[in-house]
Amino acid sequence: MLRFILNNDDIGTSLPPGMLLLDFIRYHQHLPGTKTGCNEGDCGACTILAGELQEGTMHYRSFTSCLTPLGNVRGKHVVTIEGINLPHSLTAVQHAMQECAATQCGFCSPGFVMSLTGFCLSHKAPTLSNAIAAIDGNICRCTGYKSIERAAARITQILEARNGTTPAQFAAGAQILPDYFVEIPARLAALHSSLESANDVAAQPIGGGTDLYVQQHDALKLKALRFLYDQPALKGIRQENNKCIMGAATTVTELMTSPILQAYFPYLSKYLKKISSTQIRNMATLAGNFVNASPIGDLSIFFLALDATLILSDGQKERELPLRNFFKGYKLLNKSPGEYIRGLWFNLPSQHTLFNFEKVSKRTHLDIASVNTAISITMHYDMIDEIRIAAGGVGPVPLLLKETARFMRGKLMTESLIREASFLLQTEVSPISDARGTEDYKRLLLAQLFKAHFITLFPQLETAILIR
């Protein structure tokens, strides 16, 4: 039996763990406030909060329930719009939305309220930029967003009085949440002591489900699944000497908030904010992005440039495989059907190594790249000692541009070298025309993004020459 807490109720269900949390909430618990919208994680109307105990502290994150399998909320506190309501008044978040005229037709409003309430429950600094970032996965067709931003500003002002109080305690006292939230940590601790293992090692492995549930929702509902999202052995980011090792179920949010990665990649947050939205980053796993085998997988491009090595396991034996050798062809992987990714490692950059990630898509958030690219470059004075360039959207697999890197390696960093290399890289790619752009457009994007790496990393170069 699958057990968790839904709002203020203890839940035990024998329904298939592969069914969508959204369907369970609406059609089995009859809580219609969580809306069915796009069913692809794009609109945010189905946003819920999922809270879990981590070293005795509650951490809540927003999820899109339309892509969340029921099995991924085992042992968690799931909160819908009904679960935050106060007995006789609007919550502070709901009141801010009302006072700022931040709702019109109302269909998207529960999702916005849940995302902003999740911000109130987070440990992030109460700034307007953080509040607005919390709703980057929510879409509204009516308001024009400025009224919603004003509501977010009001909420930020309320949170400024938190002064070290735990988020749930402050939120309960500030009429943001009902009082029962304060008791949830003890209830979850008691629940965890009685949880039973629910995984079938022979079943199909699944991580966050953010890609699979877009494509295979109906097929996965009744399928035997092995849920990897919360497996402790597949979590964590650690440093051993110069090596960074991370679990396969590490989420994009966990990458973004890792002190280790932040220390070596000062612009990490800027890079990873280009990857989807807050809700999806909270769910999407590292290995899921690789196994999806998309030619424009953002994390595939990111870690190709870092020359990452995968750790593959079949449950008995393990082997290591460079990520650059993992993609054999379009949606074809260098792994057996019984293997799964257990983790990866890469060498952390030295003080002489520079890194950059660029992406172009039709929307800032929630969109697949037209073209994305990452670069890692190690300098010896003005000479290029080592360089790796990865690009997506320009071939059937995520590409490592080996010939271009070989041409640049050992040469003096100059504007003319970059111009020559930008022509050479065109011989290594084979983009196709599709919904995200024509072949010519993608070639142009790659050339411009390639130059953008150097404009960003070497501002002393003549940018006027680089952008020709």
Short mmCIF file of C-alpha atoms in Angstrom, two decimals:
data_model
loop_
_atom_site.label_atom_id
_atom_site.label_comp_id
_atom_site.label_asym_id
_atom_site.label_seq_id
_atom_site.Cartn_x
_atom_site.Cartn_y
_atom_site.Cartn_z
CA MET A 1 0.00 0.00 0.00
CA LEU A 2 1.25 3.45 -0.94
CA ARG A 3 1.08 5.89 1.97
CA PHE A 4 1.47 9.66 2.24
CA ILE A 5 -0.27 12.70 3.72
CA LEU A 6 -2.63 14.66 1.48
CA ASN A 7 -3.38 18.06 2.99
CA ASN A 8 -4.43 17.11 6.54
CA ASP A 9 -5.42 13.51 5.78
CA ASP A 10 -3.41 10.31 6.03
CA ILE A 11 -3.66 8.41 2.74
CA GLY A 12 -3.22 4.72 2.09
CA THR A 13 -4.02 3.52 -1.40
CA SER A 14 -3.59 0.38 -3.46
CA LEU A 15 -4.18 2.19 -6.73
CA PRO A 16 -1.45 1.73 -9.36
CA PRO A 17 1.58 3.81 -8.32
CA GLY A 18 2.15 4.69 -11.99
CA MET A 19 -1.09 6.70 -12.19
CA LEU A 20 -0.80 10.46 -12.22
CA LEU A 21 -1.03 12.35 -8.95
CA LEU A 22 -3.32 14.83 -10.71
CA ASP A 23 -5.83 12.08 -11.52
CA PHE A 24 -5.68 10.76 -7.96
CA ILE A 25 -6.33 14.24 -6.53
CA ARG A 26 -9.21 15.13 -8.83
CA TYR A 27 -10.97 11.85 -9.53
CA HIS A 28 -10.27 9.74 -6.46
CA GLN A 29 -10.08 12.41 -3.75
CA HIS A 30 -12.54 14.77 -5.47
CA LEU A 31 -10.41 17.87 -4.97
CA PRO A 32 -11.14 19.92 -8.11
CA GLY A 33 -9.09 22.99 -7.22
CA THR A 34 -6.03 21.45 -8.88
CA LYS A 35 -6.76 22.05 -12.55
CA THR A 36 -6.17 19.89 -15.60
CA GLY A 37 -4.56 22.09 -18.22
CA CYS A 38 -1.85 21.16 -20.69
CA ASN A 39 -0.89 17.74 -19.23
CA GLU A 40 2.70 18.47 -20.28
CA GLY A 41 3.98 20.47 -17.32
CA ASP A 42 3.81 23.76 -19.22
CA CYS A 43 0.92 25.77 -17.80
CA GLY A 44 1.27 25.27 -14.03
CA ALA A 45 -2.50 25.04 -13.41
CA CYS A 46 -1.99 21.66 -11.72
CA THR A 47 0.75 22.87 -9.33
CA ILE A 48 0.85 21.23 -5.92
CA LEU A 49 3.41 21.28 -3.12
CA ALA A 50 5.32 18.19 -2.03
CA GLY A 51 7.02 18.36 1.35
CA GLU A 52 9.53 15.92 2.79
CA LEU A 53 11.72 15.61 5.86
CA GLN A 54 15.42 16.14 5.22
CA GLU A 55 17.60 15.74 8.30
CA GLY A 56 14.69 16.74 10.53
CA THR A 57 13.73 19.84 8.51
CA MET A 58 10.72 20.16 6.23
CA HIS A 59 11.41 21.14 2.63
CA TYR A 60 8.49 21.95 0.32
CA ARG A 61 8.80 22.19 -3.45
CA SER A 62 6.28 22.88 -6.17
CA PHE A 63 5.49 20.02 -8.58
CA THR A 64 3.32 19.79 -11.66
CA SER A 65 0.98 16.98 -10.67
CA CYS A 66 0.15 16.23 -14.32
CA LEU A 67 3.63 14.67 -14.69
CA THR A 68 4.07 13.22 -11.19
CA PRO A 69 3.50 9.49 -10.74
CA LEU A 70 1.74 8.60 -7.52
CA GLY A 71 4.75 6.50 -6.53
CA ASN A 72 6.94 9.62 -6.34
CA VAL A 73 4.98 11.11 -3.42
CA ARG A 74 5.32 8.05 -1.19
CA GLY A 75 6.09 9.24 2.35
CA LYS A 76 5.61 12.92 1.47
CA HIS A 77 3.18 15.68 2.41
CA VAL A 78 1.17 16.61 -0.68
CA VAL A 79 -0.62 19.96 -0.53
CA THR A 80 -3.36 21.12 -2.90
CA ILE A 81 -5.16 24.46 -2.97
CA GLU A 82 -7.80 22.99 -0.64
CA GLY A 83 -5.08 22.15 1.89
CA ILE A 84 -3.96 25.74 2.41
CA ASN A 85 -7.41 27.24 2.98
CA LEU A 86 -8.13 28.91 6.31
CA PRO A 87 -11.46 28.26 8.07
CA HIS A 88 -12.99 31.73 7.83
CA SER A 89 -10.80 33.94 5.66
CA LEU A 90 -8.52 34.12 2.67
CA THR A 91 -4.88 33.31 3.21
CA ALA A 92 -2.34 36.14 2.91
CA VAL A 93 -1.40 34.89 -0.57
CA GLN A 94 -5.02 34.66 -1.71
CA HIS A 95 -5.73 38.09 -0.24
CA ALA A 96 -2.75 39.61 -2.09
CA MET A 97 -4.01 38.09 -5.36
CA GLN A 98 -7.48 39.55 -4.72
CA GLU A 99 -6.32 43.02 -3.67
CA CYS A 100 -3.96 43.34 -6.64
CA ALA A 101 -6.60 42.14 -9.15
CA ALA A 102 -4.23 39.29 -10.02
CA THR A 103 -6.97 36.91 -11.08
CA GLN A 104 -9.55 37.18 -13.85
CA CYS A 105 -11.02 33.99 -15.32
CA GLY A 106 -9.51 32.15 -12.35
CA PHE A 107 -8.48 28.93 -14.08
CA CYS A 108 -4.76 29.49 -13.49
CA SER A 109 -5.15 31.11 -10.07
CA PRO A 110 -4.84 27.97 -7.90
CA GLY A 111 -1.51 27.21 -9.56
CA PHE A 112 -0.19 30.71 -8.93
CA VAL A 113 -1.39 30.61 -5.32
CA MET A 114 0.33 27.27 -4.76
CA SER A 115 3.60 28.42 -6.31
CA LEU A 116 3.64 31.59 -4.21
CA THR A 117 2.69 29.63 -1.09
CA GLY A 118 5.57 27.29 -1.87
CA PHE A 119 7.83 30.33 -1.97
CA CYS A 120 6.56 31.26 1.50
CA LEU A 121 7.47 27.75 2.71
CA SER A 122 10.91 27.81 1.11
CA HIS A 123 14.15 28.80 2.79
CA LYS A 124 14.94 31.34 0.06
CA ALA A 125 15.53 35.00 0.85
CA PRO A 126 12.29 37.05 0.72
CA THR A 127 13.14 39.10 -2.36
CA LEU A 128 10.86 40.08 -5.22
CA SER A 129 13.14 38.38 -7.75
CA ASN A 130 12.87 35.10 -5.83
CA ALA A 131 9.09 35.46 -5.56
CA ILE A 132 8.74 36.04 -9.30
CA ALA A 133 11.10 33.14 -10.01
CA ALA A 134 8.77 30.88 -8.00
CA ILE A 135 5.98 31.46 -10.55
CA ASP A 136 8.10 31.04 -13.70
CA GLY A 137 6.25 27.79 -14.42
CA ASN A 138 2.77 29.32 -14.25
CA ILE A 139 1.02 30.79 -17.26
CA CYS A 140 -1.90 33.25 -17.23
CA ARG A 141 -3.78 34.27 -20.39
CA CYS A 142 -5.74 37.14 -18.83
CA THR A 143 -3.86 39.50 -16.54
CA GLY A 144 -0.70 40.51 -18.37
CA TYR A 145 1.26 39.42 -15.25
CA LYS A 146 1.92 42.87 -13.76
CA SER A 147 -0.91 42.49 -11.25
CA ILE A 148 0.47 39.08 -10.29
CA GLU A 149 3.92 40.62 -9.81
CA ARG A 150 2.36 43.24 -7.52
CA ALA A 151 0.79 40.43 -5.49
CA ALA A 152 4.20 38.74 -5.30
CA ALA A 153 5.69 42.00 -4.02
CA ARG A 154 3.11 42.17 -1.22
CA ILE A 155 3.89 38.63 -0.19
CA THR A 156 7.60 39.43 -0.15
CA GLN A 157 6.93 42.31 2.24
CA ILE A 158 5.10 39.97 4.61
CA LEU A 159 7.99 37.50 4.59
CA GLU A 160 10.53 40.19 5.53
CA ALA A 161 9.31 39.82 9.14
CA ARG A 162 10.29 36.14 9.27
CA ASN A 163 13.59 36.81 11.09
CA GLY A 164 14.86 33.25 11.40
CA THR A 165 11.54 31.61 12.25
CA THR A 166 11.07 28.32 10.41
CA PRO A 167 9.01 28.91 7.25
CA ALA A 168 6.05 26.75 8.31
CA GLN A 169 5.83 28.29 11.79
CA PHE A 170 5.98 31.81 10.41
CA ALA A 171 3.49 31.03 7.64
CA ALA A 172 0.99 29.60 10.14
CA GLY A 173 1.29 32.68 12.34
CA ALA A 174 1.04 35.08 9.39
CA GLN A 175 -2.21 33.61 8.05
CA ILE A 176 -0.40 32.13 5.05
CA LEU A 177 -1.17 28.55 6.05
CA PRO A 178 -3.44 26.70 8.50
CA ASP A 179 -1.99 25.60 11.83
CA TYR A 180 -1.82 21.89 11.00
CA PHE A 181 1.37 22.45 8.95
CA VAL A 182 3.34 22.81 12.18
CA GLU A 183 2.49 19.20 13.08
CA ILE A 184 3.46 17.70 9.72
CA PRO A 185 7.14 16.96 10.53
CA ALA A 186 6.18 14.72 13.46
CA ARG A 187 3.47 13.03 11.40
CA LEU A 188 5.85 12.34 8.52
CA ALA A 189 8.48 10.98 10.90
CA ALA A 190 5.91 8.54 12.30
CA LEU A 191 4.80 7.62 8.78
CA HIS A 192 8.35 6.90 7.62
CA SER A 193 8.89 4.44 10.46
CA SER A 194 6.13 2.26 9.05
CA LEU A 195 6.76 2.56 5.29
CA GLU A 196 7.37 -0.61 3.34
CA SER A 197 9.56 -1.00 0.30
CA ALA A 198 7.51 -0.57 -2.84
CA ASN A 199 10.03 -1.17 -5.62
CA ASP A 200 10.25 -4.07 -8.04
CA VAL A 201 13.87 -4.31 -9.21
CA ALA A 202 12.77 -6.00 -12.45
CA ALA A 203 10.34 -3.20 -13.35
CA GLN A 204 10.97 -0.28 -15.68
CA PRO A 205 13.00 2.40 -13.89
CA ILE A 206 11.58 5.92 -13.75
CA GLY A 207 12.98 9.12 -12.25
CA GLY A 208 11.09 12.41 -12.18
CA GLY A 209 8.85 11.40 -15.08
CA THR A 210 8.92 14.85 -16.67
CA ASP A 211 9.60 13.47 -20.14
CA LEU A 212 8.13 9.97 -20.02
CA TYR A 213 4.75 11.11 -18.72
CA VAL A 214 4.41 13.59 -21.57
CA GLN A 215 4.90 10.81 -24.10
CA GLN A 216 3.61 7.64 -22.42
CA HIS A 217 1.03 8.68 -19.84
CA ASP A 218 -1.51 5.97 -20.63
CA ALA A 219 1.06 3.19 -21.01
CA LEU A 220 2.78 3.98 -17.71
CA LYS A 221 -0.37 4.10 -15.61
CA LEU A 222 -0.65 0.33 -15.20
CA LYS A 223 2.98 -0.59 -15.87
CA ALA A 224 5.26 -2.08 -13.23
CA LEU A 225 7.66 0.72 -12.34
CA ARG A 226 10.77 1.04 -10.24
CA PHE A 227 10.77 4.49 -8.68
CA LEU A 228 14.28 5.94 -8.52
CA TYR A 229 13.45 9.55 -7.67
CA ASP A 230 13.81 9.14 -3.89
CA GLN A 231 16.40 6.37 -3.75
CA PRO A 232 19.07 7.57 -1.25
CA ALA A 233 21.84 5.72 -3.12
CA LEU A 234 21.04 7.75 -6.24
CA LYS A 235 21.03 11.13 -4.50
CA GLY A 236 23.70 13.57 -3.39
CA ILE A 237 26.55 15.67 -4.71
CA ARG A 238 29.96 15.25 -3.13
CA GLN A 239 33.57 16.18 -3.79
CA GLU A 240 36.48 13.75 -3.56
CA ASN A 241 39.75 15.60 -4.15
CA ASN A 242 39.30 17.16 -7.61
CA LYS A 243 36.42 14.91 -8.58
CA CYS A 244 32.71 15.80 -8.31
CA ILE A 245 30.43 12.77 -7.93
CA MET A 246 26.65 12.99 -8.10
CA GLY A 247 23.75 10.57 -7.98
CA ALA A 248 21.61 9.89 -11.02
CA ALA A 249 18.41 11.06 -9.30
CA THR A 250 19.87 14.48 -8.48
CA THR A 251 17.39 17.09 -9.65
CA VAL A 252 18.14 20.29 -11.55
CA THR A 253 17.15 22.25 -8.43
CA GLU A 254 19.65 20.27 -6.38
CA LEU A 255 22.34 21.03 -8.95
CA MET A 256 21.44 24.72 -8.77
CA THR A 257 21.60 24.88 -4.96
CA SER A 258 24.73 22.73 -4.49
CA PRO A 259 27.43 24.66 -2.57
CA ILE A 260 30.09 22.55 -4.31
CA LEU A 261 28.89 23.44 -7.81
CA GLN A 262 28.26 27.07 -6.89
CA ALA A 263 31.87 27.38 -5.72
CA TYR A 264 33.26 26.16 -9.05
CA PHE A 265 30.60 27.60 -11.35
CA PRO A 266 29.78 31.14 -10.16
CA TYR A 267 27.12 31.63 -12.87
CA LEU A 268 25.47 28.25 -12.30
CA SER A 269 22.08 29.72 -11.37
CA LYS A 270 22.06 31.81 -14.55
CA TYR A 271 22.75 28.70 -16.66
CA LEU A 272 20.23 26.42 -15.01
CA LYS A 273 17.43 28.99 -14.98
CA LYS A 274 17.43 28.51 -18.75
CA ILE A 275 16.39 24.90 -18.16
CA SER A 276 12.60 24.65 -17.90
CA SER A 277 10.73 26.12 -14.91
CA THR A 278 10.85 25.93 -11.13
CA GLN A 279 8.31 23.09 -10.94
CA ILE A 280 10.06 20.99 -13.58
CA ARG A 281 13.52 21.70 -12.16
CA ASN A 282 12.21 20.40 -8.82
CA MET A 283 11.26 17.10 -10.49
CA ALA A 284 13.60 16.50 -13.43
CA THR A 285 16.58 14.24 -12.76
CA LEU A 286 20.07 14.22 -14.16
CA ALA A 287 19.91 10.67 -15.54
CA GLY A 288 16.44 11.23 -16.95
CA ASN A 289 17.78 13.98 -19.18
CA PHE A 290 20.55 11.70 -20.46
CA VAL A 291 18.38 8.61 -21.01
CA ASN A 292 15.78 10.68 -22.83
CA ALA A 293 18.53 10.93 -25.49
CA SER A 294 17.17 14.16 -26.90
CA PRO A 295 19.56 15.85 -29.37
CA ILE A 296 18.89 19.08 -27.44
CA GLY A 297 18.97 17.78 -23.86
CA ASP A 298 20.24 20.73 -21.83
CA LEU A 299 22.03 18.69 -19.17
CA SER A 300 23.54 16.40 -21.81
CA ILE A 301 25.15 19.44 -23.45
CA PHE A 302 26.20 20.89 -20.09
CA PHE A 303 27.98 17.73 -18.92
CA LEU A 304 29.44 16.84 -22.32
CA ALA A 305 31.47 20.03 -22.10
CA LEU A 306 32.69 18.88 -18.68
CA ASP A 307 33.72 15.49 -20.09
CA ALA A 308 31.56 13.68 -17.53
CA THR A 309 31.71 9.92 -17.05
CA LEU A 310 28.58 7.86 -16.36
CA ILE A 311 28.38 5.04 -13.83
CA LEU A 312 26.09 2.33 -15.24
CA SER A 313 24.72 -0.61 -13.26
CA ASP A 314 22.65 -3.69 -14.05
CA GLY A 315 22.07 -4.41 -10.37
CA GLN A 316 25.03 -6.76 -10.17
CA LYS A 317 27.94 -5.18 -12.03
CA GLU A 318 28.94 -1.61 -12.71
CA ARG A 319 30.87 -0.03 -15.54
CA GLU A 320 32.00 3.48 -16.38
CA LEU A 321 31.34 5.08 -19.72
CA PRO A 322 32.26 8.59 -20.91
CA LEU A 323 29.11 10.56 -21.65
CA ARG A 324 30.54 11.36 -25.09
CA ASN A 325 30.24 7.63 -25.92
CA PHE A 326 26.71 7.21 -24.53
CA PHE A 327 24.75 8.50 -27.53
CA LYS A 328 25.01 6.11 -30.49
CA GLY A 329 22.35 7.61 -32.75
CA TYR A 330 18.98 9.32 -32.61
CA LYS A 331 17.36 7.97 -29.41
CA LEU A 332 19.92 5.12 -29.36
CA LEU A 333 22.02 4.61 -26.23
CA ASN A 334 25.14 2.63 -25.44
CA LYS A 335 23.53 0.61 -22.66
CA SER A 336 21.79 -2.73 -22.31
CA PRO A 337 18.05 -2.89 -21.51
CA GLY A 338 18.79 -3.98 -17.93
CA GLU A 339 21.23 -1.18 -17.19
CA TYR A 340 20.45 2.11 -15.52
CA ILE A 341 22.56 5.16 -14.69
CA ARG A 342 23.61 5.10 -11.05
CA GLY A 343 25.57 8.34 -11.13
CA LEU A 344 28.29 10.33 -12.83
CA TRP A 345 31.54 12.08 -12.07
CA PHE A 346 33.70 14.76 -13.66
CA ASN A 347 36.86 16.62 -12.79
CA LEU A 348 36.15 20.00 -11.27
CA PRO A 349 37.57 22.95 -13.21
CA SER A 350 40.89 24.46 -12.18
CA GLN A 351 41.43 28.17 -11.58
CA HIS A 352 42.54 28.46 -15.21
CA THR A 353 39.37 26.82 -16.61
CA LEU A 354 36.40 28.85 -17.82
CA PHE A 355 32.89 27.50 -18.49
CA ASN A 356 29.80 28.89 -20.18
CA PHE A 357 26.37 27.62 -21.27
CA GLU A 358 24.10 29.26 -23.84
CA LYS A 359 20.60 28.41 -25.04
CA VAL A 360 18.07 29.89 -27.44
CA SER A 361 14.41 28.91 -27.28
CA LYS A 362 11.15 30.60 -28.17
CA ARG A 363 10.35 31.21 -24.50
CA THR A 364 12.71 31.85 -21.60
CA HIS A 365 11.15 29.14 -19.44
CA LEU A 366 9.37 25.91 -20.16
CA ASP A 367 10.74 25.51 -23.64
CA ILE A 368 12.95 23.11 -25.54
CA ALA A 369 16.04 24.66 -27.07
CA SER A 370 16.31 25.48 -30.73
CA VAL A 371 20.07 25.32 -30.22
CA ASN A 372 22.09 25.02 -27.00
CA THR A 373 25.82 24.88 -26.44
CA ALA A 374 28.37 24.71 -23.63
CA ILE A 375 32.12 25.29 -23.55
CA SER A 376 34.91 24.44 -21.14
CA ILE A 377 38.23 26.09 -21.89
CA THR A 378 41.52 25.93 -19.95
CA MET A 379 44.04 28.68 -20.60
CA HIS A 380 47.81 28.82 -20.17
CA TYR A 381 48.37 32.56 -20.23
CA ASP A 382 46.91 33.53 -23.65
CA MET A 383 47.17 30.04 -25.12
CA ILE A 384 44.31 27.52 -25.26
CA ASP A 385 45.58 24.53 -23.32
CA GLU A 386 42.37 22.45 -23.44
CA ILE A 387 38.91 23.07 -24.88
CA ARG A 388 35.65 21.15 -25.20
CA ILE A 389 32.64 22.46 -27.11
CA ALA A 390 29.22 20.75 -26.96
CA ALA A 391 26.20 21.65 -29.08
CA GLY A 392 22.60 20.47 -29.27
CA GLY A 393 19.90 20.89 -31.91
CA VAL A 394 22.42 20.59 -34.72
CA GLY A 395 22.59 16.81 -35.20
CA PRO A 396 20.85 13.54 -34.32
CA VAL A 397 22.59 13.36 -30.92
CA PRO A 398 24.10 15.83 -28.45
CA LEU A 399 27.42 16.62 -30.12
CA LEU A 400 30.95 17.17 -28.92
CA LEU A 401 32.62 19.31 -31.60
CA LYS A 402 35.93 17.48 -31.63
CA GLU A 403 37.45 18.88 -34.84
CA THR A 404 36.80 22.47 -33.86
CA ALA A 405 38.33 21.86 -30.44
CA ARG A 406 41.35 20.15 -32.01
CA PHE A 407 41.84 23.14 -34.33
CA MET A 408 41.79 25.64 -31.44
CA ARG A 409 43.85 23.64 -28.95
CA GLY A 410 47.40 24.97 -28.47
CA LYS A 411 46.72 28.26 -30.27
CA LEU A 412 46.80 31.86 -29.13
CA MET A 413 43.38 33.25 -28.22
CA THR A 414 42.60 35.85 -30.88
CA GLU A 415 39.57 37.22 -32.69
CA SER A 416 40.76 35.70 -35.96
CA LEU A 417 41.03 32.25 -34.37
CA ILE A 418 37.44 32.46 -33.15
CA ARG A 419 36.21 33.56 -36.58
CA GLU A 420 38.04 30.69 -38.28
CA ALA A 421 36.73 28.19 -35.72
CA SER A 422 33.15 29.44 -36.20
CA PHE A 423 33.39 28.45 -39.87
CA LEU A 424 34.98 25.08 -39.08
CA LEU A 425 32.30 24.05 -36.61
CA GLN A 426 29.71 24.28 -39.39
CA THR A 427 31.37 21.25 -41.04
CA GLU A 428 30.74 19.15 -37.91
CA VAL A 429 26.99 19.71 -37.63
CA SER A 430 23.98 18.54 -39.62
CA PRO A 431 20.87 20.38 -38.38
CA ILE A 432 17.48 19.71 -39.90
CA SER A 433 14.54 22.05 -40.43
CA ASP A 434 11.71 21.45 -37.97
CA ALA A 435 9.25 23.29 -35.74
CA ARG A 436 12.11 24.97 -33.86
CA GLY A 437 13.74 26.52 -36.90
CA THR A 438 15.17 25.95 -40.34
CA GLU A 439 18.56 24.40 -40.97
CA ASP A 440 19.99 27.81 -41.88
CA TYR A 441 18.55 29.42 -38.75
CA LYS A 442 20.09 26.76 -36.51
CA ARG A 443 23.47 27.13 -38.18
CA LEU A 444 23.26 30.88 -37.63
CA LEU A 445 22.26 30.37 -33.98
CA LEU A 446 25.18 28.01 -33.37
CA ALA A 447 27.64 30.48 -34.88
CA GLN A 448 26.29 33.32 -32.77
CA LEU A 449 26.18 31.29 -29.56
CA PHE A 450 29.72 30.05 -30.20
CA LYS A 451 30.87 33.65 -30.39
CA ALA A 452 28.78 34.49 -27.32
CA HIS A 453 30.92 32.08 -25.29
CA PHE A 454 34.01 34.13 -26.01
CA ILE A 455 32.30 37.50 -25.61
CA THR A 456 31.23 36.32 -22.15
CA LEU A 457 34.47 34.66 -21.08
CA PHE A 458 36.97 37.03 -22.72
CA PRO A 459 35.41 40.51 -22.61
CA GLN A 460 38.78 42.05 -23.44
CA LEU A 461 38.44 40.79 -27.01
CA GLU A 462 36.98 43.06 -29.66
CA THR A 463 33.29 42.24 -29.46
CA ALA A 464 32.58 44.25 -32.60
CA ILE A 465 34.73 41.83 -34.57
CA LEU A 466 33.27 38.76 -32.88
CA ILE A 467 29.65 39.52 -33.72
CA ARG A 468 30.19 39.95 -37.47
#
